[in-house]
Structure formats: C-alpha cells, structure tokens
Coordinates of C-alpha atoms and ligand atoms in Angstrom, one line a residue:
X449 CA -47.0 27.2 34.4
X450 CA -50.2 28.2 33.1
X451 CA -53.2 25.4 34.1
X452 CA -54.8 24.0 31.8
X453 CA -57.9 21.3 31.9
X454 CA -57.1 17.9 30.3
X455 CA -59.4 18.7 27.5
X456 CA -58.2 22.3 26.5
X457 CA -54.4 20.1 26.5
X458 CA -55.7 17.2 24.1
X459 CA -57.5 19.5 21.9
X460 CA -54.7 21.8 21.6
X461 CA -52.1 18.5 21.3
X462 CA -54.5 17.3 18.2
X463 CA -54.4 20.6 16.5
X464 CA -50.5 20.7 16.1
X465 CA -50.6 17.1 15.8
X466 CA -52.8 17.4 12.7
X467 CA -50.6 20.5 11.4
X468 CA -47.8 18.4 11.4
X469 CA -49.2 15.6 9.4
X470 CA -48.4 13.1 12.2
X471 CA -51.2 10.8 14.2
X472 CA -51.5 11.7 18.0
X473 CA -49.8 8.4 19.0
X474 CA -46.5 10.1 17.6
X475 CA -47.0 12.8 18.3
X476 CA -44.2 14.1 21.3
X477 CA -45.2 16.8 23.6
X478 CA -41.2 18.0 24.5
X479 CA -40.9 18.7 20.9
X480 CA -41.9 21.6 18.2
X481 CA -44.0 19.9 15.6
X482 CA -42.5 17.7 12.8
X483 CA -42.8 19.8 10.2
X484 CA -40.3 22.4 11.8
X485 CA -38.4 19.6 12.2
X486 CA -37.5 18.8 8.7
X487 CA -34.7 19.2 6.2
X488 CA -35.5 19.8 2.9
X489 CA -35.9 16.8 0.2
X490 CA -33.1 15.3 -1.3
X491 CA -30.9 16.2 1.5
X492 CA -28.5 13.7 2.1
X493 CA -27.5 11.8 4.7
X494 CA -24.0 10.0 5.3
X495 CA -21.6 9.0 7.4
X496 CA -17.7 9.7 7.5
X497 CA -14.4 8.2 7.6
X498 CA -10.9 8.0 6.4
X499 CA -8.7 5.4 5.1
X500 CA -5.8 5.8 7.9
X501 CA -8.1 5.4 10.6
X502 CA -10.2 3.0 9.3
X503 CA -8.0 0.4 7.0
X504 CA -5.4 -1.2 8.5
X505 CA -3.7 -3.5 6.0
X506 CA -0.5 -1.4 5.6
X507 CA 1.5 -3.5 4.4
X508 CA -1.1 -5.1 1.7
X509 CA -1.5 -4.2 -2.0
X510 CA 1.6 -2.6 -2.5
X511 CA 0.8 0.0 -0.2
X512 CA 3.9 2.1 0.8
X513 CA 4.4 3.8 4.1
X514 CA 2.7 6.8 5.1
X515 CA 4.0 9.6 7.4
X516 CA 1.3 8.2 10.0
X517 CA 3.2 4.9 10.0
X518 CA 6.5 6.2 10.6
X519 CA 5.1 8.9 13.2
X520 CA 3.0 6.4 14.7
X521 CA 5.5 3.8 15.3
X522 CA 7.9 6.5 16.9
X523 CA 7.6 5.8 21.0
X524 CA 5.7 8.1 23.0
X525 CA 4.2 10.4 19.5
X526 CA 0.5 8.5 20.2
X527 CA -1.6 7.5 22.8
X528 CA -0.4 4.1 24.3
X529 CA 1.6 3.6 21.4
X530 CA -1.4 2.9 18.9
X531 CA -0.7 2.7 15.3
X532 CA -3.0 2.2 12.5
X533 CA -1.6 -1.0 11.6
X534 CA -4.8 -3.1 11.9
X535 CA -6.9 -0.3 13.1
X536 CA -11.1 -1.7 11.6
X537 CA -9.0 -3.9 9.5
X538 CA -11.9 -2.4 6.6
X539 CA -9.1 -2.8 4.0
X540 CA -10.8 -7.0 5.0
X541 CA -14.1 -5.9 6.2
X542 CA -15.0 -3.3 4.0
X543 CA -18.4 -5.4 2.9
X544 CA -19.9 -5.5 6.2
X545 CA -18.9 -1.7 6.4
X546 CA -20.8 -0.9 3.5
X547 CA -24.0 -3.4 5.2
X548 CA -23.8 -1.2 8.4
X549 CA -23.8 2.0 6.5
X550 CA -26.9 0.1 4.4
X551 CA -28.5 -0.8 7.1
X552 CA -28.8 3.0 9.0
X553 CA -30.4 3.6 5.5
X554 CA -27.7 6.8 4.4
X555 CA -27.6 7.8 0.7
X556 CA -24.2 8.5 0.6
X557 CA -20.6 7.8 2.1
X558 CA -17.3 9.9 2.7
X559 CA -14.2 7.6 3.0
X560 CA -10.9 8.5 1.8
X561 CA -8.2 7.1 -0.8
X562 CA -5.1 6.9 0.5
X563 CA -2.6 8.2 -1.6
X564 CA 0.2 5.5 -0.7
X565 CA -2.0 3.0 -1.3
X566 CA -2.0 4.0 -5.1
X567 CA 1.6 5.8 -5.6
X568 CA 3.6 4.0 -3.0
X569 CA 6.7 6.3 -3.5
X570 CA 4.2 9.4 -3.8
X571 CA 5.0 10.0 -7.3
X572 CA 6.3 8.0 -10.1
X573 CA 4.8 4.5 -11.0
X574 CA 1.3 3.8 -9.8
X575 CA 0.1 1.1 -7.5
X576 CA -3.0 -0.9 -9.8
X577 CA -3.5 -3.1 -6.7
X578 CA -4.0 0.1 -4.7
X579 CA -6.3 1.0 -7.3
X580 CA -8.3 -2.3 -7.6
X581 CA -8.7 -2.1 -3.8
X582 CA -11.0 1.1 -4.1
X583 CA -12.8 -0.4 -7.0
X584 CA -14.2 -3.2 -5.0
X585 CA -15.3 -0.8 -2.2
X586 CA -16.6 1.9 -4.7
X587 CA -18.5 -1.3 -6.9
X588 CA -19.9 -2.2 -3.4
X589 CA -20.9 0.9 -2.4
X590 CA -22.7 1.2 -5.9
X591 CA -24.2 -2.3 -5.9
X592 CA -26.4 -1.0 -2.3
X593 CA -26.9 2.1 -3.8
X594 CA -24.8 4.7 -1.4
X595 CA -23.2 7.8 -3.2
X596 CA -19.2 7.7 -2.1
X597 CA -17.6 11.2 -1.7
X598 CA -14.1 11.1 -2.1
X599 CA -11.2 13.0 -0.3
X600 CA -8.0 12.3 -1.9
X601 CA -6.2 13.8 1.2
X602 CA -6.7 12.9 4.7
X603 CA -3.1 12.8 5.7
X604 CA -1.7 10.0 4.9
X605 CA 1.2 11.4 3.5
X606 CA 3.4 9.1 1.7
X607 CA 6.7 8.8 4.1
X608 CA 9.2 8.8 0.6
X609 CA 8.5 12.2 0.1
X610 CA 11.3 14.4 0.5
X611 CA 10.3 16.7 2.9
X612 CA 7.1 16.1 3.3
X613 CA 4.6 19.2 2.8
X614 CA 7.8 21.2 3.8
X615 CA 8.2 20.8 -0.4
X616 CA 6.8 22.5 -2.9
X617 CA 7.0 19.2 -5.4
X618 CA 4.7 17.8 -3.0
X619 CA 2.3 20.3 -3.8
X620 CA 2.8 18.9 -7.6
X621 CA 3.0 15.5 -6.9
X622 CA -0.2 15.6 -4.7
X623 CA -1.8 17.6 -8.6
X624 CA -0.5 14.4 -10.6
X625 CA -2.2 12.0 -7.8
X626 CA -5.3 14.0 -7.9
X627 CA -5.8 14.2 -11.8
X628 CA -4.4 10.3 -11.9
X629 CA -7.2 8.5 -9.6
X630 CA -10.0 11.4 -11.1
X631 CA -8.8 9.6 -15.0
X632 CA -9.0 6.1 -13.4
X633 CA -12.4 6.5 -11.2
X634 CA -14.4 9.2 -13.2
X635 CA -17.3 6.5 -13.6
X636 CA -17.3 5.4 -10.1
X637 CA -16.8 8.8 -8.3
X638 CA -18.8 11.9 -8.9
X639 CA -17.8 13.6 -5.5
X640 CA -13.8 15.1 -4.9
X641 CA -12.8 16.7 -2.3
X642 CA -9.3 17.7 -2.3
X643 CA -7.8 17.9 1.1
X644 CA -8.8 17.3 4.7
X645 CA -8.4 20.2 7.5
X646 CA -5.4 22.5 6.6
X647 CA -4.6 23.4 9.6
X648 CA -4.2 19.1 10.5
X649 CA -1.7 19.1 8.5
X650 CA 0.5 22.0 8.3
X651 CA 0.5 23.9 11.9
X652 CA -0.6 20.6 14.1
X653 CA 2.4 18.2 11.7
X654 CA 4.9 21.3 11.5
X655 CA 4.6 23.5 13.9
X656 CA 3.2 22.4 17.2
X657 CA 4.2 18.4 16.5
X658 CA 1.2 16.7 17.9
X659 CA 0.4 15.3 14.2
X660 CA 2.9 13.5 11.7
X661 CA 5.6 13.9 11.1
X662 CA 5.8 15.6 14.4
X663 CA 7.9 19.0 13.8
X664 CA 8.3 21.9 14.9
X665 CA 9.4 24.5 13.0
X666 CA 9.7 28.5 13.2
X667 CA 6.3 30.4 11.8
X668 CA 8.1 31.1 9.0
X669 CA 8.3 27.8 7.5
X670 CA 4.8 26.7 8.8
X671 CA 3.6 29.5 7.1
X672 CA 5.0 27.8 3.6
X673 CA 3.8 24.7 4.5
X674 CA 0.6 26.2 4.7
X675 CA 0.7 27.7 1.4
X676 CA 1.8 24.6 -0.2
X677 CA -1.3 22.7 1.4
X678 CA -3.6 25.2 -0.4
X679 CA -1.3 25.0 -3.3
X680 CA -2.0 21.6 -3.8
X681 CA -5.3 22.0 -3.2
X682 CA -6.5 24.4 -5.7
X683 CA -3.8 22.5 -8.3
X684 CA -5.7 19.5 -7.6
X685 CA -9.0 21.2 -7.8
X686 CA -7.5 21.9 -11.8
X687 CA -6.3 18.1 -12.5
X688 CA -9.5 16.7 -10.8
X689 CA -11.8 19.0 -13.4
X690 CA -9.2 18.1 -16.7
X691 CA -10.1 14.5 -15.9
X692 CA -13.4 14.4 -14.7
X693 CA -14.8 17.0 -16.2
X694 CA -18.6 15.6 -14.7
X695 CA -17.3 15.8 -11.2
X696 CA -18.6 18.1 -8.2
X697 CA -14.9 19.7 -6.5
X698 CA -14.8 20.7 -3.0
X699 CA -12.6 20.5 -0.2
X700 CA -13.2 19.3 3.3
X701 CA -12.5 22.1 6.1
X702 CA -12.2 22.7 10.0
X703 CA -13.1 26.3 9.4
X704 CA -12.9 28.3 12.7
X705 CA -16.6 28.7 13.2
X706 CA -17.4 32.3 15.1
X707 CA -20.6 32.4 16.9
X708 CA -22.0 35.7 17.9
X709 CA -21.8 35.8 21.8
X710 CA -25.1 37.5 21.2
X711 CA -27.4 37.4 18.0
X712 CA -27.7 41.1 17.9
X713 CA -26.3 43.4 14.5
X714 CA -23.0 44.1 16.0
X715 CA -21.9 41.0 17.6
X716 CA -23.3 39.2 14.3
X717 CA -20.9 41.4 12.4
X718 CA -18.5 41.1 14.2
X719 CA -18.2 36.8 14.1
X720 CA -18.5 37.3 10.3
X721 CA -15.2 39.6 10.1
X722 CA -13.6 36.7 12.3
X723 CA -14.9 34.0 9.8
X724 CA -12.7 35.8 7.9
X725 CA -9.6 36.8 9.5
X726 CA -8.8 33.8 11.9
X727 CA -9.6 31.6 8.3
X728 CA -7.3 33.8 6.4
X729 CA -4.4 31.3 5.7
X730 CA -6.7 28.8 4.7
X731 CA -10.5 29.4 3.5
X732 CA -10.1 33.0 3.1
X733 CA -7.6 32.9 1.0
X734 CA -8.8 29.8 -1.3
X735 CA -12.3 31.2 -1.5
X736 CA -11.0 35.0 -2.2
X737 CA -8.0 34.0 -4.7
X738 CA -5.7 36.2 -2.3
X739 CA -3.9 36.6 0.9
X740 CA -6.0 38.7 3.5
X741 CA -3.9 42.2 3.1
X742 CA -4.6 42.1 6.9
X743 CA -3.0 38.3 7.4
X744 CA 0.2 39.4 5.0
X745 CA 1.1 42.6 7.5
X746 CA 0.3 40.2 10.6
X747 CA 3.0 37.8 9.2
X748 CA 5.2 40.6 8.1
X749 CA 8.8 38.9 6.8
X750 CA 7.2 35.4 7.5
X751 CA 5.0 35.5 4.8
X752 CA 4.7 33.4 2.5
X753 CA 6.7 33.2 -0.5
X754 CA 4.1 33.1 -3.9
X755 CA 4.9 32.1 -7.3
X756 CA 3.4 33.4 -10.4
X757 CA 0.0 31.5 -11.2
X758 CA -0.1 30.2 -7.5
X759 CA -3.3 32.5 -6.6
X760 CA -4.9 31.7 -9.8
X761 CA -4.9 27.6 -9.0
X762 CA -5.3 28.2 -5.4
X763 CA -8.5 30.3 -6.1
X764 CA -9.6 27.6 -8.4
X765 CA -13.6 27.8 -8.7
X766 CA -15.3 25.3 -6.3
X767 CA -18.8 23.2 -6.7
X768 CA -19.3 23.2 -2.7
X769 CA -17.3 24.1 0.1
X770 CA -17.3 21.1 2.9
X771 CA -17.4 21.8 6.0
X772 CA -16.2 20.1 9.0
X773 CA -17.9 21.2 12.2
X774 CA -17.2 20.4 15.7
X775 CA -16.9 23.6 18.4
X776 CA -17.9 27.4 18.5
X777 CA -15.6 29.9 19.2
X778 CA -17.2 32.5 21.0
X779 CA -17.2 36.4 19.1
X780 CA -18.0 39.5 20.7
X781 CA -17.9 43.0 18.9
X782 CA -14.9 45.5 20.1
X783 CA -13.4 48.6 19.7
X784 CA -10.1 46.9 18.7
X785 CA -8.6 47.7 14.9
X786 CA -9.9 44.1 13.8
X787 CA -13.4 44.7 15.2
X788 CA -13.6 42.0 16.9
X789 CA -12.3 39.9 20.7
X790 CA -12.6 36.3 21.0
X791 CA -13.8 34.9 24.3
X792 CA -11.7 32.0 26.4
X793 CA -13.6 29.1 27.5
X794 CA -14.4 29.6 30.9
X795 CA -13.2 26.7 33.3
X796 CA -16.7 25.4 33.7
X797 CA -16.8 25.3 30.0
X798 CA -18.6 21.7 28.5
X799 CA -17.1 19.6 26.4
X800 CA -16.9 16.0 25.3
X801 CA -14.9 13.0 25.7
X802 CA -12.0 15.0 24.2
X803 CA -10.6 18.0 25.9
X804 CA -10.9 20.3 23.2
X805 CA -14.5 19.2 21.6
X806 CA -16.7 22.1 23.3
X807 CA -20.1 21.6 23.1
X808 CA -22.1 24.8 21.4
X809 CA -24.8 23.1 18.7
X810 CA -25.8 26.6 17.2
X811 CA -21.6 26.4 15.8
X812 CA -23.2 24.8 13.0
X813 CA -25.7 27.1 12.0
X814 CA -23.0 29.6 12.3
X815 CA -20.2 27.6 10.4
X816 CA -22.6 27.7 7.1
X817 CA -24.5 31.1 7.5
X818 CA -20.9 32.9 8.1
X819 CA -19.5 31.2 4.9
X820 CA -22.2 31.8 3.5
X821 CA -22.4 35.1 3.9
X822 CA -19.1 36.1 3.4
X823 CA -18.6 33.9 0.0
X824 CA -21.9 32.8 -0.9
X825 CA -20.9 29.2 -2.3
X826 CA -22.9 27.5 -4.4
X827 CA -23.1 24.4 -2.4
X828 CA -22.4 23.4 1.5
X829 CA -21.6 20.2 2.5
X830 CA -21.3 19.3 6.6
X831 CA -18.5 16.7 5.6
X832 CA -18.2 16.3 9.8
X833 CA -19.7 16.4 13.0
X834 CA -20.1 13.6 15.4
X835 CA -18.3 13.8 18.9
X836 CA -16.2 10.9 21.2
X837 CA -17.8 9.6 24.2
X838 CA -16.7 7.6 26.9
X839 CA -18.6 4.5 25.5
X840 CA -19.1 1.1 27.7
X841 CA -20.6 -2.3 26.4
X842 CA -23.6 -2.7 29.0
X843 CA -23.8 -6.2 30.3
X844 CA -26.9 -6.6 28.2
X845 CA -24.3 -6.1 25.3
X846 CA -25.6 -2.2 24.8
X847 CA -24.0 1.1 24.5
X848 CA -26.8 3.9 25.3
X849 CA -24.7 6.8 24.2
X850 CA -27.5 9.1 25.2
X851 CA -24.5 12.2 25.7
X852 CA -23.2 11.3 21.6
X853 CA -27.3 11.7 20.5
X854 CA -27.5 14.7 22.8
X855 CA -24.8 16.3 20.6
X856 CA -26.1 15.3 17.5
X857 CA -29.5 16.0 18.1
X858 CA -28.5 19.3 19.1
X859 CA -25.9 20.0 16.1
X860 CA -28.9 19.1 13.8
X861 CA -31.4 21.2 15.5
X862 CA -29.7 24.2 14.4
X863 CA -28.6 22.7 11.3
X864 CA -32.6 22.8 10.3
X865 CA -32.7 26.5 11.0
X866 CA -29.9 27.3 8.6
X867 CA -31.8 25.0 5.8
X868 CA -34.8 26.4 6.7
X869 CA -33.3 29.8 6.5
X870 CA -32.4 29.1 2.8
X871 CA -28.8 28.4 2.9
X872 CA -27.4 26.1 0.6
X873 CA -26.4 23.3 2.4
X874 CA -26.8 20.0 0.6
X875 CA -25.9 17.3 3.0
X876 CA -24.4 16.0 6.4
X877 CA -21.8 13.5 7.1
X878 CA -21.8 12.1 10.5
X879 CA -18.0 11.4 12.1
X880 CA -18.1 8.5 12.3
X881 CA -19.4 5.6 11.1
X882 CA -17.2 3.6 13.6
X883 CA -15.0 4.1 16.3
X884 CA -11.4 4.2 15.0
X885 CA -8.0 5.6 14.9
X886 CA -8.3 9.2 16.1
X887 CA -4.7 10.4 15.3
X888 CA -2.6 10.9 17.9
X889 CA -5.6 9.4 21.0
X890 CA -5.0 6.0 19.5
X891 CA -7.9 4.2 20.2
X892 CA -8.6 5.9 23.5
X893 CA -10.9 8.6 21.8
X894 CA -13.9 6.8 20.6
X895 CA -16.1 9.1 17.8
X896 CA -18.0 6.1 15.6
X897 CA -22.3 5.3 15.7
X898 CA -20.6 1.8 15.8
X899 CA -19.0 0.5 18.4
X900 CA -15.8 -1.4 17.6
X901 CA -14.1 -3.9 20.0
X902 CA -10.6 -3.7 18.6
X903 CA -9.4 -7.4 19.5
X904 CA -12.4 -9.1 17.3
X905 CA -13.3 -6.2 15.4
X906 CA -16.9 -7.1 16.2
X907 CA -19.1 -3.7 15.2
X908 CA -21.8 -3.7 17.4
X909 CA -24.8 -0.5 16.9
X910 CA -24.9 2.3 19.2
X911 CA -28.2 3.7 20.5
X912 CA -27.0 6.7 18.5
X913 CA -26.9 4.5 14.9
X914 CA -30.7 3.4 15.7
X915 CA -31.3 7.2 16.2
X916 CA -29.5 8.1 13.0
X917 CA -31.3 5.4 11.3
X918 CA -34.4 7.2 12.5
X919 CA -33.8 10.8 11.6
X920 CA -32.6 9.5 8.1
X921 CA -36.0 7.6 7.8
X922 CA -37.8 10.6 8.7
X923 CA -35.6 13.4 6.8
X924 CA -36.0 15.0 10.2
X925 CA -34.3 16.2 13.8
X926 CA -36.1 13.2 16.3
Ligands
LIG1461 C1 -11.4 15.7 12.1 C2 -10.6 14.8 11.2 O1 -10.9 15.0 9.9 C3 -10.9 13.3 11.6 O2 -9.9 12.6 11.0 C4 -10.9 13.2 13.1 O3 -11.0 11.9 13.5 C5 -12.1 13.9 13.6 N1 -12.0 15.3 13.3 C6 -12.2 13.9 15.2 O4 -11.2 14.5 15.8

C-alpha cells in the first residue's frame, strides 16, 4: 500500500467526506462515499411475507383447508412434521406485526390473502369473515401509514379443488377470486400481484413433489399445469383491472437470474438469451404473449395444449414485473445452437443456511438489467430477497446475524448500481419480516429480520432489523 502522512489521509478523508454531505465523525473509511450509496427518492422499502407461513389460525373464520394443510399433515412430506397450524399465529398477532414493521420505519408491506380464507370451497359462496380478517390488517396497516402489496396467490391452494392446478377450472376459479377480493378491497389495496413463483407451484407441487400436493407426474402434464398457472395469472390480471380499475397489476417471480460469468459483450449476451430461454414457460411467455418457438420444439408432443384467447389473457399488459431474487446462475457464451452453457456450482460453492441459496449479490443487478433489457417493463419491484441463517438467541438475549446483513448488504450494493444505472426499479421487499414456515423445512429454515421463538411466539429484533431500520432511515446501502 501506498504510504501516506496522517495529514495527506485526514485532508483527503475531509474532502470526500464533505462531497458526500456527511460530517467526518460518520464518515467510514471501508466504504465508497454516501452519495454512491444511495437509492433514488421515493424508493420504497418493505418487508415480505405470506399468509401460509405466517397465519396460523386454520381452522378460524371459516377458513377451509388448503393443499398445504392436507400436504403438511401427510407424515414424512415436511421437515419434522411441521405444519402451519399455528405457525406466527399473526392471524392473533397481526397488530404487533404491523408495530415491528412500524418500528424498522418501511413504507410498505407485502403479505398475502389466502384464498381459502375467503372462498373456503375455492369457488362458490364467499367467506365475509375471511374477508373482515384482511380488513382489520389492511385498516391497521393504513392507520401507521405502511402501503400493503397484495398477492392473491402464494399457494395456499384451496384442498376442495378438484384437481388442483392439474384443472383448467382452477385457472377460472382463481379469475373469479381475483376480480372478487379486487371489487371488495379496491379502497384498501392499490398494489396486486397475481401469483407467487410459477415454478413453486407447478414443477416443485407436480412434478418433482417436494411442494403440495406432492406429485409427480410425466412432463407432459406438468407442462399443463404450468400453462394453467400463467393462465390464471394473466386471467386474473383482466378481473383485477375490471374491478379496480385504479390498481397497479404485477406478478411476483423467481425468475432464473443469469449472470455473465464475465461482464464482457459476449458473455453479457449470452445471460440475456438465457433470461430468456430457461424463463420461457413462465416470464417469457407472459411478458411476450407467446410460447418461445424454441421452448415449443424442446417440448415437442408435451407441449402444452392452448385454447383460443389463452395468449391474449396470459399476455395481459402489466404495471411492474416483481421480482423475487435469491441466487445467480452462472452464464458463459458458447458455440452451442442456443448460444449459451450454464456453469455447475463448483463443490466449494457458498451458500446459506439452505442448501440451494447460493450466495452471488451482483444476481440482483442482473435479475432487473436482463428483464429489463429483454422486455423493458415499466416498473420493477424486488418483491424478495432475504436469506436463512443458522440464528442462536445469545445469552445476552441477541441474535448478531452478521452472515444474514452480509447478504443483504451485498444484494443491495448492486441493487444501487442497477438504480443508479437508470433501470426502473421502484422498490425492495426484504424476505422476511420474521422467521416462519418455509414450506417444506418447517421451522428449521429460519429467513425473518425477526426472530421468532415458536413456543411463545415472542418476536425478538435481529442485528439485521436494526441495520434495515438504518438503511431505510438513510435511503442508502450502510
Ligand atoms: C420464495 C417464496 O416465495 C417464499 O414463500 C419462501 O419462503 C422464500 N422464497 C424462501 O425460500
């Protein structure tokens, strides 16, 4: 390292300190000066979670089983046998919930309705206890000022469907569920999304059986179940905008994110033409109005089948594309027909307190420059990121989740370069707000800013929350 006196240092350490707008006593030497720092104003900050993980209650209001319930309560389908019976027990607690998001100072909330909860046979006659249960968390969330943003699908299926997504009725049922809770909470919601990670629920549910209902069926089938999930999505898009017509519509999506295994022109290319053909069933095809030509041959006689005016609702004109971000897949350019090879994780590969939640930050940047790119929305939401840690209470009653702040810290970083590139991205949603029930790792998979001690449900802050609650206050990566 270059020597330098103690007075060249403070005089240099004063300059950027001054360019930054910050005094001196601020003022940290590891990092680049605030103002590089920064998001732009009005971005906002939130936090994420979703009624199956987070509610409990299930057999309260008139809520009717969901496909989690049934799954969950099958032996040996989840970790340890963990349901989401009580799970935060928010459907109780959902005040304090609200004073903890209140108190890390976010503008705005994404939590999920849960579809059983309002028609408890999926279709038919609604559920107005269901209904007045969101109310009071929506007039709560209102009353301290925090923006909800509302998926109507995070897969709480309801169990009396016949057939589950395997149906195309579902598809139409999930429309009429959509365009009924849009009608009933037009003034209290301004936000949609549709659905919640395609892929969750079709190929994970129906092919590979790790999610509910647990199946697994030939690629054919899958492949129908996929195109009723974005069936339902884009005819839910239409209900949501016939009775809301003030509403923002989006979606929430795992999009594969490809990250250039180096940022040169064709390695760059290349990830972008994986953006688009490993997202094919799903964002492609939503965000394009049609099937890849490409993803059609690949599936050959397994395609889908389409009926008329399917494309037109799936391709259903969005307000912002939401985007749920938590691992890179490495891209390199190649001689291939497609263009493009994707690199395996090397043993010594990082990751997080779950096996497949590799740690690459710039994915981020790359999850909204790719989309961007490719489809130029008019609006990008981060509607997730957050990681589990293996959290312990210290005996001073702390958790210092210094590795959960590393990854946020790092995620953000390089979601400032793709603001401060001039992409479109409007907010970030931190998963999660609290630890909860992460599918099929039970409680063993902890992912919140707030710890939770499932036998009390005592919420106790993470170092991470205070850190959240610092980069909100600031509007800037600390
Ligand atoms: C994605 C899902 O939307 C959410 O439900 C889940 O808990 C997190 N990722 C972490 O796996």
């Amino acid at each position: 390292m270059k020597n330098v006196t103690r007075r060249e240092f403070g005089k240099v350490a004063a300059a950027a300190a001054a360019l930054a707008g910050v005094s001196l006593p601020e003022f940290s030497l590891a990092q680049q000066p605030l103002a590089s720092r920064q998001f732009p104003p009005g971005f906002v900050w939130g936090c994420a979670t979703a009624s199956y993980q987070i509610e409990g209650g299930v057999h309260e209001g008139g809520r009717g089983p969901s496909v989690w319930d049934v799954f969950s309560h099958t032996p040996g389908k989840t970790f340890d046998g963990d349901t989401g019976d009580v799970a935060d027990d928010s459907y109780h607690l959902y005040k304090e919930d609200v004073r903890l998001l209140k108190s890390l100072g976010v503008g705005a909330y994404r939590m999920s309705i849960a579809w059983p909860r309002i028609f408890p046979q999926g279709t038919g006659q609604p559920n107005p206890a269901g209904l007045d249960y969101y109310k009071r968390v929506l007039d709560e969330l209102q009353a301290n000022g925090i923006t909800p943003y509302v998926t109507l699908f995070h897969w709480d299926l309801p169990a009396a469907l016949p057939g589950g997504w395997q149906s195309r009725a579902t598809a139409l049922a999930f429309a009429d569920y959509a365009g009924y809770v849009a009608r009933q909470l037009a003034d209290r919601i301004r936000h949609f999304m549709t659905t919640n990670e395609f892929i969750c629920f079709t190929d994970l549910s129906y092919g590979v059986g790790q999610f509910a209902p647990g199946l697994k069926l030939p690629q054919a089938q899958v492949n129908q179940i996929r195109h009723h999930g974005i069936l339902a999505h884009g005819l839910g898009v239409q209900a949501i905008r016939a009775s809301a017509p003030a509403a923002q519509v989006g979606l929430a999506e795992n999009a594969k994110v490809c990250v250039p295994v180096i940022e040169d022109r064709a390695n760059l290319e290349a990830a972008r033409r994986a953006t688009r053909e490993e997202n094919a069933p799903f964002l492609t095809t939503l965000l394009e109005g049609a099937y890849p030509e490409s993803y059609l041959q690949r599936e050959g006689a397994n395609a889908p089948r389409v009926e008329p005016g399917d494309m037109k609702a799936i391709g259903s004109p969005l307000d912002f594309v939401g985007l749920n971000v938590y691992n890179p897949t490495y891209v390199r350019a190649a001689g291939s027909a497609l263009g493009y090879a994707i690199e395996p994780y090397p043993a010594s590969y990082p990751h997080m307190a779950s096996p497949w939640l590799y740690l690459g930050p710039e994915c981020i940047y790359w999850a909204v420059r790719n989309v961007c790119e490719l489809w130029h929305p008019a609006a990008i939401y981060i509607t997730e990121n957050g990681c589990s840690a293996a959290d312990v209470v210290t005996p001073a009653g702390r958790i210092e989740d210094t590795d959960r702040v590393m990854y946020l810290r790092n995620h953000l970083t390089h979601l400032q370069r793709a603001t401060a590139d001039g992409f479109p991205v409007k907010g970030y949603f931190l998963w999660s707000l609290m630890d909860n029930f992460e599918w099929a790792d039970g409680y063993s998979k902890r992912f919140g800013i707030h710890y939770v001690d499932f036998k009390t449900e005592r919420r106790i802050p993470k170092l991470s929350a205070e850190w959240y609650r610092a980069v909100i206050a600031a509007n800037a990566v600390l």
